[in-house]
XYZ file of N, CA and C in Angstrom:
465
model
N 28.646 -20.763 16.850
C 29.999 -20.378 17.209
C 30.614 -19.640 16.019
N 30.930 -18.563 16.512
C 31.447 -18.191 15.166
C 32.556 -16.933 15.345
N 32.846 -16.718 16.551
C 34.409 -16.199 16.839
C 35.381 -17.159 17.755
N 36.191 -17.696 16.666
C 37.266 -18.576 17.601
C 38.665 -18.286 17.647
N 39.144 -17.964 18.609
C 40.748 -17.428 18.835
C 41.516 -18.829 18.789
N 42.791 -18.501 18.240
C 44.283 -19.382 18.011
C 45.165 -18.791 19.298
N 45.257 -20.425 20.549
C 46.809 -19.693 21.030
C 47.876 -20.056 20.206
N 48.399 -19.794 20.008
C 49.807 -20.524 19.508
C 50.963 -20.002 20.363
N 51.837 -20.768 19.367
C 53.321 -20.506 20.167
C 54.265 -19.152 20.035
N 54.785 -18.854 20.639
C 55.823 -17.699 20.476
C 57.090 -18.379 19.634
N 57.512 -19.662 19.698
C 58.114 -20.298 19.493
C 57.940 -21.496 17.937
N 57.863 -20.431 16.773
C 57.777 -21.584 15.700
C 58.014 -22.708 14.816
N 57.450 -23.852 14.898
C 58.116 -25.062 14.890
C 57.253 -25.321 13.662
N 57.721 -26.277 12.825
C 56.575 -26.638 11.763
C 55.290 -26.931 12.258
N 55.021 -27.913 12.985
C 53.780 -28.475 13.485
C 53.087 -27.112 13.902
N 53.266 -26.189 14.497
C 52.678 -25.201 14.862
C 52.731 -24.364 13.658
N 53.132 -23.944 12.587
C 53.167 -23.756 11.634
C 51.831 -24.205 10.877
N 51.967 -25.603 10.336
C 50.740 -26.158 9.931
C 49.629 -26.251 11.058
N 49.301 -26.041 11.649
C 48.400 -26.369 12.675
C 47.682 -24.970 12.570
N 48.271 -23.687 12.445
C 47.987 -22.429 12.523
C 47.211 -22.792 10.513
N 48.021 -22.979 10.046
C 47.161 -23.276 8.185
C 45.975 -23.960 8.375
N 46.366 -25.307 9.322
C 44.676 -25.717 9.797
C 43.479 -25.065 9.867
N 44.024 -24.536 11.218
C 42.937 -23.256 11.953
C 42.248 -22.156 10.636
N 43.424 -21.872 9.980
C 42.782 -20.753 8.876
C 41.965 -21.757 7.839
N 42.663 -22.384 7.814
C 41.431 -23.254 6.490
C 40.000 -23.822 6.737
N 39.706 -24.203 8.209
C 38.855 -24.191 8.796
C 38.008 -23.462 9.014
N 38.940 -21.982 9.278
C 37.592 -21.003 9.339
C 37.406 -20.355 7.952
N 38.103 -20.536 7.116
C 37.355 -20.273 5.622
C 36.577 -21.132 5.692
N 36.760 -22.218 5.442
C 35.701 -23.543 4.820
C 34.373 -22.917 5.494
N 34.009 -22.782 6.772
C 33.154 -22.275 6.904
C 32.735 -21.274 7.503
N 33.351 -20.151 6.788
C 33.005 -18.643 6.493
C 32.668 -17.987 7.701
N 33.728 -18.355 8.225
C 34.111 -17.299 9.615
C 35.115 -16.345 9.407
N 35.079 -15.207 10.244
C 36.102 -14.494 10.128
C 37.609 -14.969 10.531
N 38.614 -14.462 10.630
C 39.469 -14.539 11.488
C 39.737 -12.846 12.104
N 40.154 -13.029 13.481
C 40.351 -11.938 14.106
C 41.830 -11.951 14.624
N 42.520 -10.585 14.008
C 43.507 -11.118 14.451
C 44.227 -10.820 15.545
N 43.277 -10.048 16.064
C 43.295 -9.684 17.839
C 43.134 -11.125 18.738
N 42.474 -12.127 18.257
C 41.875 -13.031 18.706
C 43.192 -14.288 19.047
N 44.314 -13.894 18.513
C 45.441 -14.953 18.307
C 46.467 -14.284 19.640
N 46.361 -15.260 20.482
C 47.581 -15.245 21.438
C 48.731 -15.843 21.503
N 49.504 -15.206 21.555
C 50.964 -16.194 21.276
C 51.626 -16.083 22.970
N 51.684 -17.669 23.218
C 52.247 -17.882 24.658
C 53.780 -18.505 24.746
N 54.329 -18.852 25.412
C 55.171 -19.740 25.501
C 54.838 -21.208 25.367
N 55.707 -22.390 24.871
C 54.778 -23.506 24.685
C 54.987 -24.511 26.035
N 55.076 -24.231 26.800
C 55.366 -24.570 28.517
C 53.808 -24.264 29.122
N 53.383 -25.467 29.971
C 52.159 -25.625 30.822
C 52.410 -23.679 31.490
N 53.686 -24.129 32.504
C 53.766 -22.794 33.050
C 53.948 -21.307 32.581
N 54.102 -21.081 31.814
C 54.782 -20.174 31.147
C 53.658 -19.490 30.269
N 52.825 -20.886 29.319
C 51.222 -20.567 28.662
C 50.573 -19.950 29.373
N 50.468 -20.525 30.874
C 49.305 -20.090 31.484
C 49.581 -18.602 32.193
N 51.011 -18.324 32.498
C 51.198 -16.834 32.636
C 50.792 -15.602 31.172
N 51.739 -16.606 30.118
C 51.523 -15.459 29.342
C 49.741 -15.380 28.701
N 49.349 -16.308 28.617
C 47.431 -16.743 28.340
C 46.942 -15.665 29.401
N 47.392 -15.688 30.693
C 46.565 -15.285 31.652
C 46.873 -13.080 31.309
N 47.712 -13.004 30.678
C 47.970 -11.631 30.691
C 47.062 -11.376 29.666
N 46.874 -12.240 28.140
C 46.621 -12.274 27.214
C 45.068 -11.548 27.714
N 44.508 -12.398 28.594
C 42.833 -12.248 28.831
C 42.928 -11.190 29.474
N 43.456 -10.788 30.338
C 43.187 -9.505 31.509
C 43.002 -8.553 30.084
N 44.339 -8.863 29.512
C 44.099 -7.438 28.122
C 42.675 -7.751 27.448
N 42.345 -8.690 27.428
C 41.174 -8.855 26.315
C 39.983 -8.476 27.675
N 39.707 -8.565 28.506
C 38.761 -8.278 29.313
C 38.808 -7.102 29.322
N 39.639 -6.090 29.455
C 39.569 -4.812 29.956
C 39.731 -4.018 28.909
N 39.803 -4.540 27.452
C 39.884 -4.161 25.835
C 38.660 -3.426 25.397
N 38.463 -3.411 24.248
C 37.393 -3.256 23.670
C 36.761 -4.231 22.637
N 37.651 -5.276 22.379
C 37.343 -6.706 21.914
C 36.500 -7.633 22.631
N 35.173 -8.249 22.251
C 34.950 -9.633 22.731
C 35.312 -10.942 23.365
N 35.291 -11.455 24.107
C 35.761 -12.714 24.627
C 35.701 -13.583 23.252
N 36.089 -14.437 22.694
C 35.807 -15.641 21.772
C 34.880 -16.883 22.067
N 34.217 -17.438 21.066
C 33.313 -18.292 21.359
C 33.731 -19.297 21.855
N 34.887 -19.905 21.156
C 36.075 -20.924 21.730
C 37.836 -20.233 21.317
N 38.340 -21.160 21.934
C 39.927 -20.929 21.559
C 40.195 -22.837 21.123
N 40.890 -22.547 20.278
C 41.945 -23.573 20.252
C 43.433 -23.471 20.022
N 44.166 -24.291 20.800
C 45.751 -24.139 20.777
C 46.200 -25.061 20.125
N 47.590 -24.931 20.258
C 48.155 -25.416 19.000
C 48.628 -26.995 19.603
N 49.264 -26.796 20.742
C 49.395 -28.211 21.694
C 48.338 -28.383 22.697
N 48.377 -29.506 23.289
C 48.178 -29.606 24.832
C 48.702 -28.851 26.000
N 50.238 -28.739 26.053
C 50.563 -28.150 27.005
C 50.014 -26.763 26.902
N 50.271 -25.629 26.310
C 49.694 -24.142 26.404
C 47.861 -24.857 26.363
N 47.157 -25.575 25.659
C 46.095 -25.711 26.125
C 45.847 -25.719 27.675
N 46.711 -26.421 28.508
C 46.035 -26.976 30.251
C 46.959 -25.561 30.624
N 47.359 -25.023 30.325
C 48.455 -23.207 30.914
C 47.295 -22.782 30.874
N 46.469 -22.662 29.861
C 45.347 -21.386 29.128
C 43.882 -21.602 30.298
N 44.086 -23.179 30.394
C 42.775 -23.627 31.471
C 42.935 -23.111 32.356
N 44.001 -22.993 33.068
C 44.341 -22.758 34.537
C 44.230 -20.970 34.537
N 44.708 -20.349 33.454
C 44.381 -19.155 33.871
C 43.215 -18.912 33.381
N 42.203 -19.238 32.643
C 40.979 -18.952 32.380
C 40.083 -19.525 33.736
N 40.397 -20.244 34.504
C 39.764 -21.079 35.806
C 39.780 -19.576 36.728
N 41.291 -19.040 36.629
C 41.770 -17.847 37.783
C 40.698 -17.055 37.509
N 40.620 -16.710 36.354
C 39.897 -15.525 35.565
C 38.537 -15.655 35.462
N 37.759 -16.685 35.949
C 36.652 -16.956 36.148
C 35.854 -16.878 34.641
N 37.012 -17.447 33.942
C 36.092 -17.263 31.821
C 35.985 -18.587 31.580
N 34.983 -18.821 31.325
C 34.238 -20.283 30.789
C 34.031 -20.022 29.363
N 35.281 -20.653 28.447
C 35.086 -20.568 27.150
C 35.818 -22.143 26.889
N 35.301 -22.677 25.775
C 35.447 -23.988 25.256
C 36.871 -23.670 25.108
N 37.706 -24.625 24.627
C 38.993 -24.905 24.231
C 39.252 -26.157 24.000
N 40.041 -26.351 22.778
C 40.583 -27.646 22.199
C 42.565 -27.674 22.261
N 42.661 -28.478 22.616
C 44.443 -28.905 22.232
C 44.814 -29.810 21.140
N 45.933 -29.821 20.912
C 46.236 -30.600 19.722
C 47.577 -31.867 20.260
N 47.346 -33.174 20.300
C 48.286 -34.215 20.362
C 47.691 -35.251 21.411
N 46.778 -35.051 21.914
C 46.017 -35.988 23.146
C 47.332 -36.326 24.147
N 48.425 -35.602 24.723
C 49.005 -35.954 25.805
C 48.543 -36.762 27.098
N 48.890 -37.584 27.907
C 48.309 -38.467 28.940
C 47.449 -37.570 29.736
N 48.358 -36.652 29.942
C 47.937 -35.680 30.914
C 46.409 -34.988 30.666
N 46.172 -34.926 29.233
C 44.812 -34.303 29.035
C 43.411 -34.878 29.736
N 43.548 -36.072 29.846
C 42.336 -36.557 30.328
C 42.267 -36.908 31.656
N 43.410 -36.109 32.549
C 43.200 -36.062 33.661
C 42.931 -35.062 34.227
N 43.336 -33.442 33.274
C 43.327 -31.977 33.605
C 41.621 -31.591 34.298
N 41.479 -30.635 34.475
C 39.834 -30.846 34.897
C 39.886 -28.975 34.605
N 38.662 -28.682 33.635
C 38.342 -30.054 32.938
C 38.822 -31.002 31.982
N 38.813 -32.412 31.942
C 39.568 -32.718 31.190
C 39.328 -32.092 29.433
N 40.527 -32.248 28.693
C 40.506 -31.536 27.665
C 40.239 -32.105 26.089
N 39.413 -31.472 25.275
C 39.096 -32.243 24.363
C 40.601 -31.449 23.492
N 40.503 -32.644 22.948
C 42.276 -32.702 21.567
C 42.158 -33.386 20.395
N 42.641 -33.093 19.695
C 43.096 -33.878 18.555
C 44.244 -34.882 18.321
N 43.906 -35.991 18.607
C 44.621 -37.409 18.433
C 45.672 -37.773 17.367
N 46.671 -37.872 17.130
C 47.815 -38.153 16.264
C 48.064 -39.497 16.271
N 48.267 -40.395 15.739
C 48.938 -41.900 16.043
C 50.001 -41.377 15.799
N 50.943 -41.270 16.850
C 52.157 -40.997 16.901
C 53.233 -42.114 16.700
N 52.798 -44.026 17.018
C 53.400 -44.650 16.176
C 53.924 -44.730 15.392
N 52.403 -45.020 14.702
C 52.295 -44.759 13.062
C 53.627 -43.932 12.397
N 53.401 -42.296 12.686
C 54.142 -41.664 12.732
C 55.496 -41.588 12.559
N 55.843 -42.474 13.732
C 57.241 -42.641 13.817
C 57.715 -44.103 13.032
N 56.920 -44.571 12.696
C 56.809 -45.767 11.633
C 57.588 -45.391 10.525
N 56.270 -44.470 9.637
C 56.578 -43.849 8.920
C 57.826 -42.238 8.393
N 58.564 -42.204 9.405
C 59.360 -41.455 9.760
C 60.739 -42.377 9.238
N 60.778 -43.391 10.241
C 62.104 -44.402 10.129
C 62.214 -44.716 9.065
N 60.879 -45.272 8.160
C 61.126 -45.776 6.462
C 61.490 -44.621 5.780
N 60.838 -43.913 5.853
C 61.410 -42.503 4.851
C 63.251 -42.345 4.884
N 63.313 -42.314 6.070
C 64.755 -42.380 6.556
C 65.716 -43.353 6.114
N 64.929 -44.419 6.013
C 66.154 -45.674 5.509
C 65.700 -45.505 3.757
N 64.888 -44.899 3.461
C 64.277 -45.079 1.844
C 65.787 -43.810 1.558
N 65.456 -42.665 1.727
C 66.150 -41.522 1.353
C 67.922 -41.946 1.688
N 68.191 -42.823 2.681
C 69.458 -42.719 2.616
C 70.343 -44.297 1.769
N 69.115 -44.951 1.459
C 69.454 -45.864 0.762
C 69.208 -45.170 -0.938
N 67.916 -44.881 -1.062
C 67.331 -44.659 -2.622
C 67.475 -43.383 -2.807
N 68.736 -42.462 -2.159
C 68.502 -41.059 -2.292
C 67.246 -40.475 -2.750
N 66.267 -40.482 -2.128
C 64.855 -40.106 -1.906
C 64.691 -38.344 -1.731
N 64.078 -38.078 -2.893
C 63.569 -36.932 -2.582
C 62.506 -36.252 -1.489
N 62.156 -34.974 -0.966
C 61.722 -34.725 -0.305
C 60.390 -35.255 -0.038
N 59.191 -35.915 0.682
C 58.051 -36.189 0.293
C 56.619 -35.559 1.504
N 56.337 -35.282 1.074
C 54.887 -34.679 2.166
C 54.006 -36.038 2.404
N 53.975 -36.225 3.840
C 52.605 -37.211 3.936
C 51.898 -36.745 5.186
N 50.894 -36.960 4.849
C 49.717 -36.710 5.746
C 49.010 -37.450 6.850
N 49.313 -37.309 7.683
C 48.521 -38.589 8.606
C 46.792 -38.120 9.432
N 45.761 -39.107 9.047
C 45.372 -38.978 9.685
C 44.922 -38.506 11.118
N 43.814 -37.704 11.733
C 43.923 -37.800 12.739
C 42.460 -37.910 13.639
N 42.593 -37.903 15.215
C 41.030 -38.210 15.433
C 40.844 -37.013 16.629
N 39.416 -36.876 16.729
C 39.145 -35.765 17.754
C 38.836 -36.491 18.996
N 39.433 -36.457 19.929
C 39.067 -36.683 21.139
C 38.440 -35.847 22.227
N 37.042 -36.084 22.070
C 36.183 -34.994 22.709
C 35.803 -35.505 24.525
N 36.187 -33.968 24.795
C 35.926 -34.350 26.421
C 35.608 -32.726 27.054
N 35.607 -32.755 28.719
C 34.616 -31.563 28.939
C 35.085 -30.348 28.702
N 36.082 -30.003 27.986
C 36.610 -28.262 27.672
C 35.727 -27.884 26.905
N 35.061 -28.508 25.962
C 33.992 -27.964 25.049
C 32.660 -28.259 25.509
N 32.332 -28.695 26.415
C 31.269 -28.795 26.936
C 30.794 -27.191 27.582
């Protein structure tokens, strides 16, 4: 595998922000290109992804660019938009989402994602919150773990 397209959002939020630094650090680490034809920017709405995804491909089909080996998006939702018009479009290319929403493992196919403990998360969210407004707390970066939840989009 070694051409993989980014959908992302039209709409930039940090998480999609870092998630897009992901994607690039990934394909340095192992010495892939990036293409930057290869990056679709949709709306971040099931409905809305899968319109603007679905225009995205007609252009890339009828282009002079390659299909990609896989795509990965930045959420779930524009992930199951991108399925549905790649299903229309009759393109069988892997795809990953990011947040394991309920909904993913019911989509068909269901969708492999990347898992957040969103608890946790919000655990660690609330303390920061009572730390900084008690201990006037400076800004702090933390990192959370996360896990891949593999299912048939990459199959």
């Amino acid at each position: 595998m070694k051409r993989i397209g980014l959908i992302n959002s039209i709409n930039q939020i940090n998480n999609f922000k870092e998630r897009k630094m992901g994607y690039l650090q990934a394909m340095m680490d192992n010495g892939l290109n990036v293409v930057p034809e290869l990056e679709a920017f949709v709306q971040p709405t099931i409905d809305d992804s899968y319109r603007d995804f679905k225009d995205y491909l007609v252009e890339l089909i009828n282009g002079e660019d390659e299909m990609p080996d896989a795509f990965a998006a930045v959420n779930d939702y524009i992930a199951l938009g991108a399925i549905r018009a790649m299903q229309e479009l009759n393109v069988n290319v892997p795809i990953t989402g990011f947040d394991d929403i309920s909904f993913a493992s019911y989509s068909t196919p269901s969708l492999t994602t990347v898992r957040v403990n969103k608890r946790y998360l919000g655990e660690v969210a609330v303390k920061r919150l009572i730390e900084k407004f008690s201990e006037n707390e400076n800004t702090l970066k933390i990192m959370v773990s996360t896990e891949i939840i593999e299912r048939d989009s990459t199959k």
